[in-house]
Amino acid sequence: MKTFKCICGNTLHFENSRCLSCDRVLGFVPEQHGLFAIEPVGDGTWRTPGFAASTRRYRKCQNYEAYEVCNWLVPEDDPNALCTACRLNEIIPNLQEARHLTLWYRIEAAKRRLIYTLDLLGLPVIGRAIDPAHGLAFRFMADTTPGEFYDEVAAVNRVVTGHTTGIVTINIAEADPSAREQTRELMNESYRTLLGHFRHESGHYYWDRMVRNSPHIDRFRELFGDERSDYAQALERYYADGPGQWQEHYISAYAAAHPWEDWAETWAHFLHIVDTLETAHDYGFTSKGQQVNPVHVELQAGSGYRVTNTFDDLLAGWLILTVTLNDLNRSMGLPDAYPFALRQRAIDKLRFVYQLINRNR
């Protein structure tokens, strides 16, 4: 994720809604991939002074205006009150619970990072309004307990984070660092983040769009295995017996559970790579004289958006960056930022994701 500039010259970050230097109100314009200072015009509309397209007027997303959980703008002539990210929501947390607003803010910040990267890569984000059966949608839900007169002790209706036919469900407890860390320890995971969940679940969505019933399915099965094997039984074995000796063939332990999970984990890691390399380049990151190259995405005639870096260039930059990040974290007494070692089989799978993204515009 790159940084942005206010018209006062101050550096702005993706989640900012105000400039901390000049106190100007900020708004993100999705079609420009830019965060800008904005000023009111009247009738609830805003413009972006100092930007080439400043004559166009915008409204704040309804979730920005009412709840401050978003900072995206909507073109004045768009009939939808919500921005292109927030209109994907089907269910939001119950805001009668005081802490839910804080959790929802964190969830929306992670979701917008996902949408930013998907847009950057030219990947289609099709909502349920366009594709009611298979479009992308989000449900942010909390575990519920029965009422006070229920006679069972500690009965809880649990929300399972996951994906089905385009609907991504996130248990809002994942936005609570203490609850998430407790789950990570319980599951014996080396890495668990809210953004990681969004990237992983988006992988399931794009498998349906880009791999299922496509010419790429045979190559997928060569690399990841046969997804037609019973999914429920595979998960049952995974949780009963563990991942076994997974390191040589998989990018993470959970990837060993089933080919679908292998794909989703690999997809998530590719999005980690793209977003983090963009950040490193934006800050001019170098390690022992080696500079991390930018992620180049260009609009090419007849083929749509395309990552013009070779996969090997991306991988080389990633290996430089992650070694440095991990050592920096260790110097602060923190866990590794990227606690994974990429073996050749995992690299081959990442390359397949890279190739598929560049072929499926």
mmCIF file of C-alpha atoms in Angstrom:
data_model
loop_
_atom_site.group_PDB
_atom_site.id
_atom_site.type_symbol
_atom_site.label_atom_id
_atom_site.label_comp_id
_atom_site.label_asym_id
_atom_site.label_seq_id
_atom_site.Cartn_x
_atom_site.Cartn_y
_atom_site.Cartn_z
ATOM 1 C CA MET A 1 0.000 0.000 0.000
ATOM 2 C CA LYS A 2 1.467 3.339 -1.060
ATOM 3 C CA THR A 3 1.196 6.566 0.887
ATOM 4 C CA PHE A 4 -0.451 9.744 -0.387
ATOM 5 C CA LYS A 5 0.151 13.500 -0.166
ATOM 6 C CA CYS A 6 -2.096 16.217 1.223
ATOM 7 C CA ILE A 7 -2.101 19.549 -0.623
ATOM 8 C CA CYS A 8 -0.233 20.922 2.404
ATOM 9 C CA GLY A 9 2.577 18.449 1.661
ATOM 10 C CA ASN A 10 1.948 16.141 4.618
ATOM 11 C CA THR A 11 2.114 12.370 4.105
ATOM 12 C CA LEU A 12 -1.259 10.653 4.254
ATOM 13 C CA HIS A 13 -1.974 7.012 5.004
ATOM 14 C CA PHE A 14 -4.712 4.858 3.519
ATOM 15 C CA GLU A 15 -6.908 4.829 6.644
ATOM 16 C CA ASN A 16 -6.684 8.585 7.357
ATOM 17 C CA SER A 17 -9.852 10.674 7.303
ATOM 18 C CA ARG A 18 -8.121 13.906 8.374
ATOM 19 C CA CYS A 19 -4.702 15.376 7.685
ATOM 20 C CA LEU A 20 -2.800 15.471 10.975
ATOM 21 C CA SER A 21 -0.891 18.540 9.806
ATOM 22 C CA CYS A 22 -3.487 20.943 8.360
ATOM 23 C CA ASP A 23 -6.653 19.204 9.666
ATOM 24 C CA ARG A 24 -8.242 19.065 6.215
ATOM 25 C CA VAL A 25 -10.925 16.417 5.698
ATOM 26 C CA LEU A 26 -9.787 13.573 3.450
ATOM 27 C CA GLY A 27 -11.534 11.231 1.068
ATOM 28 C CA PHE A 28 -10.438 8.239 -0.995
ATOM 29 C CA VAL A 29 -11.528 8.219 -4.657
ATOM 30 C CA PRO A 30 -11.615 4.534 -5.729
ATOM 31 C CA GLU A 31 -11.443 5.127 -9.485
ATOM 32 C CA GLN A 32 -8.283 7.210 -9.000
ATOM 33 C CA HIS A 33 -6.736 4.941 -6.350
ATOM 34 C CA GLY A 34 -6.011 8.157 -4.468
ATOM 35 C CA LEU A 35 -6.576 9.747 -1.064
ATOM 36 C CA PHE A 36 -7.176 13.506 -1.348
ATOM 37 C CA ALA A 37 -7.909 16.547 0.763
ATOM 38 C CA ILE A 38 -11.526 17.537 0.177
ATOM 39 C CA GLU A 39 -13.542 20.671 0.821
ATOM 40 C CA PRO A 40 -17.323 21.147 1.049
ATOM 41 C CA VAL A 41 -19.138 22.616 -1.940
ATOM 42 C CA GLY A 42 -22.636 22.599 -0.485
ATOM 43 C CA ASP A 43 -25.643 20.279 -0.400
ATOM 44 C CA GLY A 44 -23.485 17.592 1.212
ATOM 45 C CA THR A 45 -21.073 17.430 -1.728
ATOM 46 C CA TRP A 46 -17.289 17.786 -1.751
ATOM 47 C CA ARG A 47 -14.554 18.497 -4.273
ATOM 48 C CA THR A 48 -10.850 17.670 -4.361
ATOM 49 C CA PRO A 49 -8.856 20.939 -4.657
ATOM 50 C CA GLY A 50 -5.388 20.508 -6.102
ATOM 51 C CA PHE A 51 -6.391 17.387 -8.061
ATOM 52 C CA ALA A 52 -6.700 17.457 -11.844
ATOM 53 C CA ALA A 53 -10.298 16.203 -11.745
ATOM 54 C CA SER A 54 -11.228 18.641 -8.969
ATOM 55 C CA THR A 55 -14.327 19.898 -10.778
ATOM 56 C CA ARG A 56 -16.081 16.599 -10.143
ATOM 57 C CA ARG A 57 -18.202 16.498 -7.016
ATOM 58 C CA TYR A 58 -18.463 13.672 -4.519
ATOM 59 C CA ARG A 59 -20.459 12.642 -1.496
ATOM 60 C CA LYS A 60 -19.057 10.910 1.554
ATOM 61 C CA CYS A 61 -19.973 7.239 1.774
ATOM 62 C CA GLN A 62 -22.942 6.867 4.125
ATOM 63 C CA ASN A 63 -20.789 4.781 6.481
ATOM 64 C CA TYR A 64 -18.241 7.616 6.486
ATOM 65 C CA GLU A 65 -20.866 10.272 7.172
ATOM 66 C CA ALA A 66 -22.795 8.377 9.837
ATOM 67 C CA TYR A 67 -20.241 6.144 11.560
ATOM 68 C CA GLU A 68 -16.679 7.182 10.550
ATOM 69 C CA VAL A 69 -15.846 3.550 9.714
ATOM 70 C CA CYS A 70 -15.036 4.422 6.091
ATOM 71 C CA ASN A 71 -13.178 7.224 4.306
ATOM 72 C CA TRP A 72 -14.233 6.574 0.693
ATOM 73 C CA LEU A 73 -16.161 8.912 -1.587
ATOM 74 C CA VAL A 74 -19.074 8.346 -3.951
ATOM 75 C CA PRO A 75 -19.503 10.347 -7.186
ATOM 76 C CA GLU A 76 -22.338 12.855 -6.832
ATOM 77 C CA ASP A 77 -24.292 11.256 -9.685
ATOM 78 C CA ASP A 78 -24.080 7.725 -8.222
ATOM 79 C CA PRO A 79 -27.540 6.813 -6.833
ATOM 80 C CA ASN A 80 -26.020 4.481 -4.220
ATOM 81 C CA ALA A 81 -25.406 6.097 -0.820
ATOM 82 C CA LEU A 82 -22.584 3.650 -0.082
ATOM 83 C CA CYS A 83 -19.139 3.523 -1.652
ATOM 84 C CA THR A 84 -18.076 0.646 -3.885
ATOM 85 C CA ALA A 85 -16.576 -1.182 -0.883
ATOM 86 C CA CYS A 86 -19.373 -0.670 1.638
ATOM 87 C CA ARG A 87 -22.146 -1.586 -0.812
ATOM 88 C CA LEU A 88 -20.762 -5.137 -0.783
ATOM 89 C CA ASN A 89 -21.929 -5.562 2.841
ATOM 90 C CA GLU A 90 -24.984 -7.727 3.469
ATOM 91 C CA ILE A 91 -24.769 -7.815 7.269
ATOM 92 C CA ILE A 92 -22.942 -5.436 9.617
ATOM 93 C CA PRO A 93 -22.458 -5.881 13.381
ATOM 94 C CA ASN A 94 -25.275 -4.983 15.767
ATOM 95 C CA LEU A 95 -24.326 -1.417 16.714
ATOM 96 C CA GLN A 96 -26.471 -1.553 19.851
ATOM 97 C CA GLU A 97 -23.416 -3.280 21.346
ATOM 98 C CA ALA A 98 -20.987 -0.484 22.201
ATOM 99 C CA ARG A 99 -17.772 -2.301 21.283
ATOM 100 C CA HIS A 100 -19.097 -3.448 17.927
ATOM 101 C CA LEU A 101 -18.476 -0.036 16.338
ATOM 102 C CA THR A 102 -14.761 -0.315 17.122
ATOM 103 C CA LEU A 103 -14.604 -3.860 15.760
ATOM 104 C CA TRP A 104 -16.529 -2.847 12.651
ATOM 105 C CA TYR A 105 -14.086 0.017 11.996
ATOM 106 C CA ARG A 106 -11.162 -2.447 12.036
ATOM 107 C CA ILE A 107 -13.044 -4.862 9.785
ATOM 108 C CA GLU A 108 -13.850 -2.161 7.236
ATOM 109 C CA ALA A 109 -10.233 -0.958 7.186
ATOM 110 C CA ALA A 110 -9.034 -4.488 6.366
ATOM 111 C CA LYS A 111 -11.762 -4.995 3.765
ATOM 112 C CA ARG A 112 -10.884 -1.741 1.987
ATOM 113 C CA ARG A 113 -7.241 -2.833 1.784
ATOM 114 C CA LEU A 114 -8.402 -6.015 0.112
ATOM 115 C CA ILE A 115 -10.601 -4.130 -2.376
ATOM 116 C CA TYR A 116 -7.761 -1.679 -3.139
ATOM 117 C CA THR A 117 -5.391 -4.527 -4.069
ATOM 118 C CA LEU A 118 -8.023 -6.358 -6.119
ATOM 119 C CA ASP A 119 -8.714 -3.156 -8.056
ATOM 120 C CA LEU A 120 -4.985 -2.519 -8.488
ATOM 121 C CA LEU A 121 -4.591 -5.969 -10.048
ATOM 122 C CA GLY A 122 -7.557 -5.415 -12.347
ATOM 123 C CA LEU A 123 -9.545 -8.244 -10.791
ATOM 124 C CA PRO A 124 -13.336 -8.029 -11.167
ATOM 125 C CA VAL A 125 -15.227 -7.254 -7.956
ATOM 126 C CA ILE A 126 -18.809 -8.177 -8.856
ATOM 127 C CA GLY A 127 -21.416 -7.563 -6.146
ATOM 128 C CA ARG A 128 -24.734 -9.325 -5.572
ATOM 129 C CA ALA A 129 -26.623 -6.443 -7.185
ATOM 130 C CA ILE A 130 -25.104 -7.521 -10.512
ATOM 131 C CA ASP A 131 -24.734 -11.260 -9.863
ATOM 132 C CA PRO A 132 -27.331 -12.257 -7.227
ATOM 133 C CA ALA A 133 -26.305 -15.915 -7.211
ATOM 134 C CA HIS A 134 -22.517 -15.707 -7.091
ATOM 135 C CA GLY A 135 -21.523 -12.062 -6.581
ATOM 136 C CA LEU A 136 -19.169 -11.025 -3.790
ATOM 137 C CA ALA A 137 -20.784 -10.042 -0.477
ATOM 138 C CA PHE A 138 -19.708 -9.694 3.149
ATOM 139 C CA ARG A 139 -21.413 -10.610 6.394
ATOM 140 C CA PHE A 140 -19.858 -9.382 9.641
ATOM 141 C CA MET A 141 -21.460 -11.230 12.521
ATOM 142 C CA ALA A 142 -20.977 -11.978 16.220
ATOM 143 C CA ASP A 143 -21.402 -15.143 18.246
ATOM 144 C CA THR A 144 -24.714 -15.082 20.095
ATOM 145 C CA THR A 145 -25.752 -16.595 23.401
ATOM 146 C CA PRO A 146 -29.350 -17.597 24.267
ATOM 147 C CA GLY A 147 -31.494 -15.438 26.497
ATOM 148 C CA GLU A 148 -31.360 -15.382 30.283
ATOM 149 C CA PHE A 149 -34.059 -18.045 30.706
ATOM 150 C CA TYR A 150 -32.304 -20.628 28.538
ATOM 151 C CA ASP A 151 -31.517 -23.671 30.735
ATOM 152 C CA GLU A 152 -28.365 -24.888 28.918
ATOM 153 C CA VAL A 153 -25.081 -23.628 30.339
ATOM 154 C CA ALA A 154 -22.678 -21.696 28.063
ATOM 155 C CA ALA A 155 -24.605 -22.478 24.891
ATOM 156 C CA VAL A 156 -23.316 -20.298 22.051
ATOM 157 C CA ASN A 157 -24.339 -19.959 18.427
ATOM 158 C CA ARG A 158 -20.938 -19.575 16.813
ATOM 159 C CA VAL A 159 -20.251 -17.672 13.635
ATOM 160 C CA VAL A 160 -17.733 -19.473 11.435
ATOM 161 C CA THR A 161 -15.474 -17.306 9.300
ATOM 162 C CA GLY A 162 -15.613 -18.683 5.761
ATOM 163 C CA HIS A 163 -16.875 -18.440 2.185
ATOM 164 C CA THR A 164 -19.759 -19.934 0.251
ATOM 165 C CA THR A 165 -20.958 -19.000 -3.263
ATOM 166 C CA GLY A 166 -19.446 -15.510 -3.083
ATOM 167 C CA ILE A 167 -20.525 -14.686 0.488
ATOM 168 C CA VAL A 168 -17.628 -14.052 2.867
ATOM 169 C CA THR A 169 -18.569 -14.299 6.540
ATOM 170 C CA ILE A 170 -16.256 -12.830 9.165
ATOM 171 C CA ASN A 171 -16.727 -13.430 12.880
ATOM 172 C CA ILE A 172 -16.202 -9.946 14.324
ATOM 173 C CA ALA A 173 -14.194 -11.459 17.193
ATOM 174 C CA GLU A 174 -11.371 -11.666 14.632
ATOM 175 C CA ALA A 175 -11.141 -7.858 14.971
ATOM 176 C CA ASP A 176 -10.382 -8.239 18.707
ATOM 177 C CA PRO A 177 -6.599 -8.787 19.022
ATOM 178 C CA SER A 178 -6.851 -10.683 22.315
ATOM 179 C CA ALA A 179 -9.543 -13.063 21.014
ATOM 180 C CA ARG A 180 -7.703 -13.569 17.746
ATOM 181 C CA GLU A 181 -4.420 -14.321 19.514
ATOM 182 C CA GLN A 182 -6.169 -16.801 21.789
ATOM 183 C CA THR A 183 -7.558 -18.585 18.724
ATOM 184 C CA ARG A 184 -4.158 -18.512 17.015
ATOM 185 C CA GLU A 185 -2.562 -20.210 20.015
ATOM 186 C CA LEU A 186 -5.374 -22.733 20.272
ATOM 187 C CA MET A 187 -5.069 -23.588 16.561
ATOM 188 C CA ASN A 188 -1.249 -23.724 16.777
ATOM 189 C CA GLU A 189 -0.938 -21.196 13.957
ATOM 190 C CA SER A 190 2.140 -19.089 13.282
ATOM 191 C CA TYR A 191 0.153 -16.267 11.655
ATOM 192 C CA ARG A 192 -3.437 -15.043 11.990
ATOM 193 C CA THR A 193 -4.605 -11.558 11.045
ATOM 194 C CA LEU A 194 -7.870 -9.898 10.107
ATOM 195 C CA LEU A 195 -6.492 -8.828 6.730
ATOM 196 C CA GLY A 196 -5.203 -12.359 6.195
ATOM 197 C CA HIS A 197 -8.767 -13.670 6.609
ATOM 198 C CA PHE A 198 -10.076 -11.291 3.944
ATOM 199 C CA ARG A 199 -7.339 -12.250 1.512
ATOM 200 C CA HIS A 200 -7.805 -15.967 2.150
ATOM 201 C CA GLU A 201 -11.587 -15.908 1.741
ATOM 202 C CA SER A 202 -11.301 -13.799 -1.410
ATOM 203 C CA GLY A 203 -9.190 -16.645 -2.799
ATOM 204 C CA HIS A 204 -12.183 -18.985 -2.564
ATOM 205 C CA TYR A 205 -14.305 -16.408 -4.403
ATOM 206 C CA TYR A 206 -11.786 -16.098 -7.246
ATOM 207 C CA TRP A 207 -11.275 -19.858 -7.474
ATOM 208 C CA ASP A 208 -14.933 -20.087 -8.415
ATOM 209 C CA ARG A 209 -14.547 -17.301 -10.991
ATOM 210 C CA MET A 210 -11.142 -18.156 -12.461
ATOM 211 C CA VAL A 211 -10.453 -21.871 -11.988
ATOM 212 C CA ARG A 212 -13.672 -23.860 -11.629
ATOM 213 C CA ASN A 213 -14.805 -25.218 -15.022
ATOM 214 C CA SER A 214 -11.941 -23.365 -16.727
ATOM 215 C CA PRO A 215 -9.112 -24.532 -19.031
ATOM 216 C CA HIS A 216 -6.793 -24.100 -16.022
ATOM 217 C CA ILE A 217 -8.370 -26.821 -13.900
ATOM 218 C CA ASP A 218 -5.959 -29.564 -14.975
ATOM 219 C CA ARG A 219 -2.897 -27.503 -14.124
ATOM 220 C CA PHE A 220 -4.537 -26.590 -10.831
ATOM 221 C CA ARG A 221 -4.950 -30.271 -9.976
ATOM 222 C CA GLU A 222 -1.337 -30.988 -10.891
ATOM 223 C CA LEU A 223 -0.137 -28.373 -8.413
ATOM 224 C CA PHE A 224 -2.742 -28.359 -5.647
ATOM 225 C CA GLY A 225 -4.428 -31.747 -5.880
ATOM 226 C CA ASP A 226 -7.919 -32.882 -6.811
ATOM 227 C CA GLU A 227 -10.489 -30.546 -5.255
ATOM 228 C CA ARG A 228 -13.193 -33.174 -5.856
ATOM 229 C CA SER A 229 -11.972 -35.087 -2.789
ATOM 230 C CA ASP A 230 -14.451 -34.841 0.088
ATOM 231 C CA TYR A 231 -13.930 -31.459 1.732
ATOM 232 C CA ALA A 232 -15.634 -32.225 5.055
ATOM 233 C CA GLN A 233 -13.680 -35.448 5.505
ATOM 234 C CA ALA A 234 -10.428 -33.665 4.604
ATOM 235 C CA LEU A 235 -11.005 -31.010 7.276
ATOM 236 C CA GLU A 236 -11.953 -33.662 9.830
ATOM 237 C CA ARG A 237 -8.676 -35.478 9.156
ATOM 238 C CA TYR A 238 -6.722 -32.235 9.329
ATOM 239 C CA TYR A 239 -8.111 -31.252 12.738
ATOM 240 C CA ALA A 240 -7.797 -34.798 14.084
ATOM 241 C CA ASP A 241 -4.328 -35.665 12.793
ATOM 242 C CA GLY A 242 -2.712 -32.316 12.008
ATOM 243 C CA PRO A 243 -0.976 -31.273 8.755
ATOM 244 C CA GLY A 244 1.818 -33.850 8.886
ATOM 245 C CA GLN A 245 5.098 -32.965 7.141
ATOM 246 C CA TRP A 246 3.656 -30.070 5.190
ATOM 247 C CA GLN A 247 6.713 -27.828 4.765
ATOM 248 C CA GLU A 248 7.992 -29.296 1.466
ATOM 249 C CA HIS A 249 4.712 -29.015 -0.405
ATOM 250 C CA TYR A 250 2.587 -26.245 1.134
ATOM 251 C CA ILE A 251 2.876 -22.561 1.919
ATOM 252 C CA SER A 252 1.311 -23.019 5.380
ATOM 253 C CA ALA A 253 0.097 -25.828 7.603
ATOM 254 C CA TYR A 254 -3.568 -25.083 6.878
ATOM 255 C CA ALA A 255 -2.885 -25.326 3.150
ATOM 256 C CA ALA A 256 -2.378 -29.066 3.672
ATOM 257 C CA ALA A 257 -6.035 -29.519 4.686
ATOM 258 C CA HIS A 258 -7.541 -29.627 1.154
ATOM 259 C CA PRO A 259 -6.707 -28.321 -2.352
ATOM 260 C CA TRP A 260 -9.233 -25.498 -1.952
ATOM 261 C CA GLU A 261 -7.492 -24.330 1.223
ATOM 262 C CA ASP A 262 -4.101 -24.726 -0.426
ATOM 263 C CA TRP A 263 -5.258 -22.425 -3.216
ATOM 264 C CA ALA A 264 -6.805 -19.869 -0.823
ATOM 265 C CA GLU A 265 -3.664 -19.758 1.322
ATOM 266 C CA THR A 266 -1.447 -19.347 -1.754
ATOM 267 C CA TRP A 267 -3.736 -16.634 -3.137
ATOM 268 C CA ALA A 268 -3.625 -14.775 0.178
ATOM 269 C CA HIS A 269 0.170 -14.908 0.221
ATOM 270 C CA PHE A 270 0.343 -13.482 -3.294
ATOM 271 C CA LEU A 271 -1.786 -10.532 -2.149
ATOM 272 C CA HIS A 272 0.519 -10.152 0.877
ATOM 273 C CA ILE A 273 3.445 -9.948 -1.552
ATOM 274 C CA VAL A 274 1.872 -7.347 -3.851
ATOM 275 C CA ASP A 275 0.670 -5.034 -1.081
ATOM 276 C CA THR A 276 3.825 -5.215 1.034
ATOM 277 C CA LEU A 277 6.176 -4.720 -1.921
ATOM 278 C CA GLU A 278 4.190 -1.631 -2.905
ATOM 279 C CA THR A 279 4.636 -0.270 0.624
ATOM 280 C CA ALA A 280 8.360 -1.049 0.699
ATOM 281 C CA HIS A 281 8.979 0.638 -2.626
ATOM 282 C CA ASP A 282 6.951 3.684 -1.598
ATOM 283 C CA TYR A 283 9.319 4.149 1.344
ATOM 284 C CA GLY A 284 12.404 3.597 -0.816
ATOM 285 C CA PHE A 285 13.299 0.423 1.052
ATOM 286 C CA THR A 286 16.753 -1.044 0.464
ATOM 287 C CA SER A 287 18.543 -3.951 2.147
ATOM 288 C CA LYS A 288 22.347 -4.232 1.846
ATOM 289 C CA GLY A 289 22.271 -2.026 -1.216
ATOM 290 C CA GLN A 290 19.420 -3.911 -2.894
ATOM 291 C CA GLN A 291 16.287 -1.868 -3.566
ATOM 292 C CA VAL A 292 12.842 -3.421 -3.642
ATOM 293 C CA ASN A 293 11.360 -2.802 -7.085
ATOM 294 C CA PRO A 294 7.841 -1.419 -7.410
ATOM 295 C CA VAL A 295 4.919 -3.589 -8.415
ATOM 296 C CA HIS A 296 4.092 -2.365 -11.935
ATOM 297 C CA VAL A 297 0.483 -2.677 -13.043
ATOM 298 C CA GLU A 298 -0.358 -1.245 -16.451
ATOM 299 C CA LEU A 299 -3.458 -0.994 -18.612
ATOM 300 C CA GLN A 300 -2.499 -2.701 -21.875
ATOM 301 C CA ALA A 301 -4.570 -2.385 -25.033
ATOM 302 C CA GLY A 302 -6.694 -5.449 -25.633
ATOM 303 C CA SER A 303 -5.665 -7.263 -22.443
ATOM 304 C CA GLY A 304 -6.757 -5.027 -19.569
ATOM 305 C CA TYR A 305 -4.613 -4.566 -16.484
ATOM 306 C CA ARG A 306 -1.440 -6.609 -16.240
ATOM 307 C CA VAL A 307 1.337 -6.960 -13.679
ATOM 308 C CA THR A 308 4.360 -6.187 -15.838
ATOM 309 C CA ASN A 309 6.954 -7.371 -13.323
ATOM 310 C CA THR A 310 8.121 -10.902 -13.936
ATOM 311 C CA PHE A 311 7.206 -13.331 -11.194
ATOM 312 C CA ASP A 312 10.894 -13.905 -10.493
ATOM 313 C CA ASP A 313 11.390 -10.163 -9.894
ATOM 314 C CA LEU A 314 8.501 -10.101 -7.423
ATOM 315 C CA LEU A 315 9.821 -13.171 -5.635
ATOM 316 C CA ALA A 316 13.365 -11.793 -5.404
ATOM 317 C CA GLY A 317 12.081 -8.568 -3.871
ATOM 318 C CA TRP A 318 9.893 -10.485 -1.455
ATOM 319 C CA LEU A 319 12.731 -12.679 -0.213
ATOM 320 C CA ILE A 320 14.925 -9.626 0.416
ATOM 321 C CA LEU A 321 12.119 -7.838 2.211
ATOM 322 C CA THR A 322 10.851 -10.637 4.456
ATOM 323 C CA VAL A 323 14.286 -11.555 5.809
ATOM 324 C CA THR A 324 14.795 -7.920 6.797
ATOM 325 C CA LEU A 325 11.311 -7.554 8.264
ATOM 326 C CA ASN A 326 11.719 -10.661 10.379
ATOM 327 C CA ASP A 327 15.064 -9.519 11.749
ATOM 328 C CA LEU A 328 13.648 -6.076 12.551
ATOM 329 C CA ASN A 329 10.772 -7.667 14.450
ATOM 330 C CA ARG A 330 13.153 -9.895 16.391
ATOM 331 C CA SER A 331 15.128 -6.814 17.365
ATOM 332 C CA MET A 332 11.932 -5.477 18.951
ATOM 333 C CA GLY A 333 11.079 -8.781 20.640
ATOM 334 C CA LEU A 334 8.153 -9.351 18.287
ATOM 335 C CA PRO A 335 7.158 -12.463 16.327
ATOM 336 C CA ASP A 336 8.328 -12.729 12.734
ATOM 337 C CA ALA A 337 6.303 -10.550 10.372
ATOM 338 C CA TYR A 338 6.375 -13.365 7.793
ATOM 339 C CA PRO A 339 6.891 -16.690 9.586
ATOM 340 C CA PHE A 340 7.035 -18.815 6.443
ATOM 341 C CA ALA A 341 9.808 -20.376 4.346
ATOM 342 C CA LEU A 342 8.974 -20.683 0.660
ATOM 343 C CA ARG A 343 10.003 -24.042 -0.801
ATOM 344 C CA GLN A 344 9.939 -24.765 -4.527
ATOM 345 C CA ARG A 345 6.482 -26.376 -4.545
ATOM 346 C CA ALA A 346 4.934 -23.345 -2.856
ATOM 347 C CA ILE A 347 6.789 -21.047 -5.259
ATOM 348 C CA ASP A 348 5.366 -22.973 -8.225
ATOM 349 C CA LYS A 349 1.874 -22.467 -6.830
ATOM 350 C CA LEU A 350 2.471 -18.735 -6.322
ATOM 351 C CA ARG A 351 3.685 -18.520 -9.913
ATOM 352 C CA PHE A 352 0.439 -20.178 -11.060
ATOM 353 C CA VAL A 353 -1.611 -17.547 -9.178
ATOM 354 C CA TYR A 354 0.478 -14.777 -10.749
ATOM 355 C CA GLN A 355 -0.031 -16.222 -14.237
ATOM 356 C CA LEU A 356 -3.752 -16.717 -13.720
ATOM 357 C CA ILE A 357 -4.266 -13.141 -12.533
ATOM 358 C CA ASN A 358 -2.484 -11.832 -15.618
ATOM 359 C CA ARG A 359 -4.581 -14.049 -17.925
ATOM 360 C CA ASN A 360 -8.013 -13.370 -16.397
ATOM 361 C CA ARG A 361 -8.879 -9.732 -16.897
#
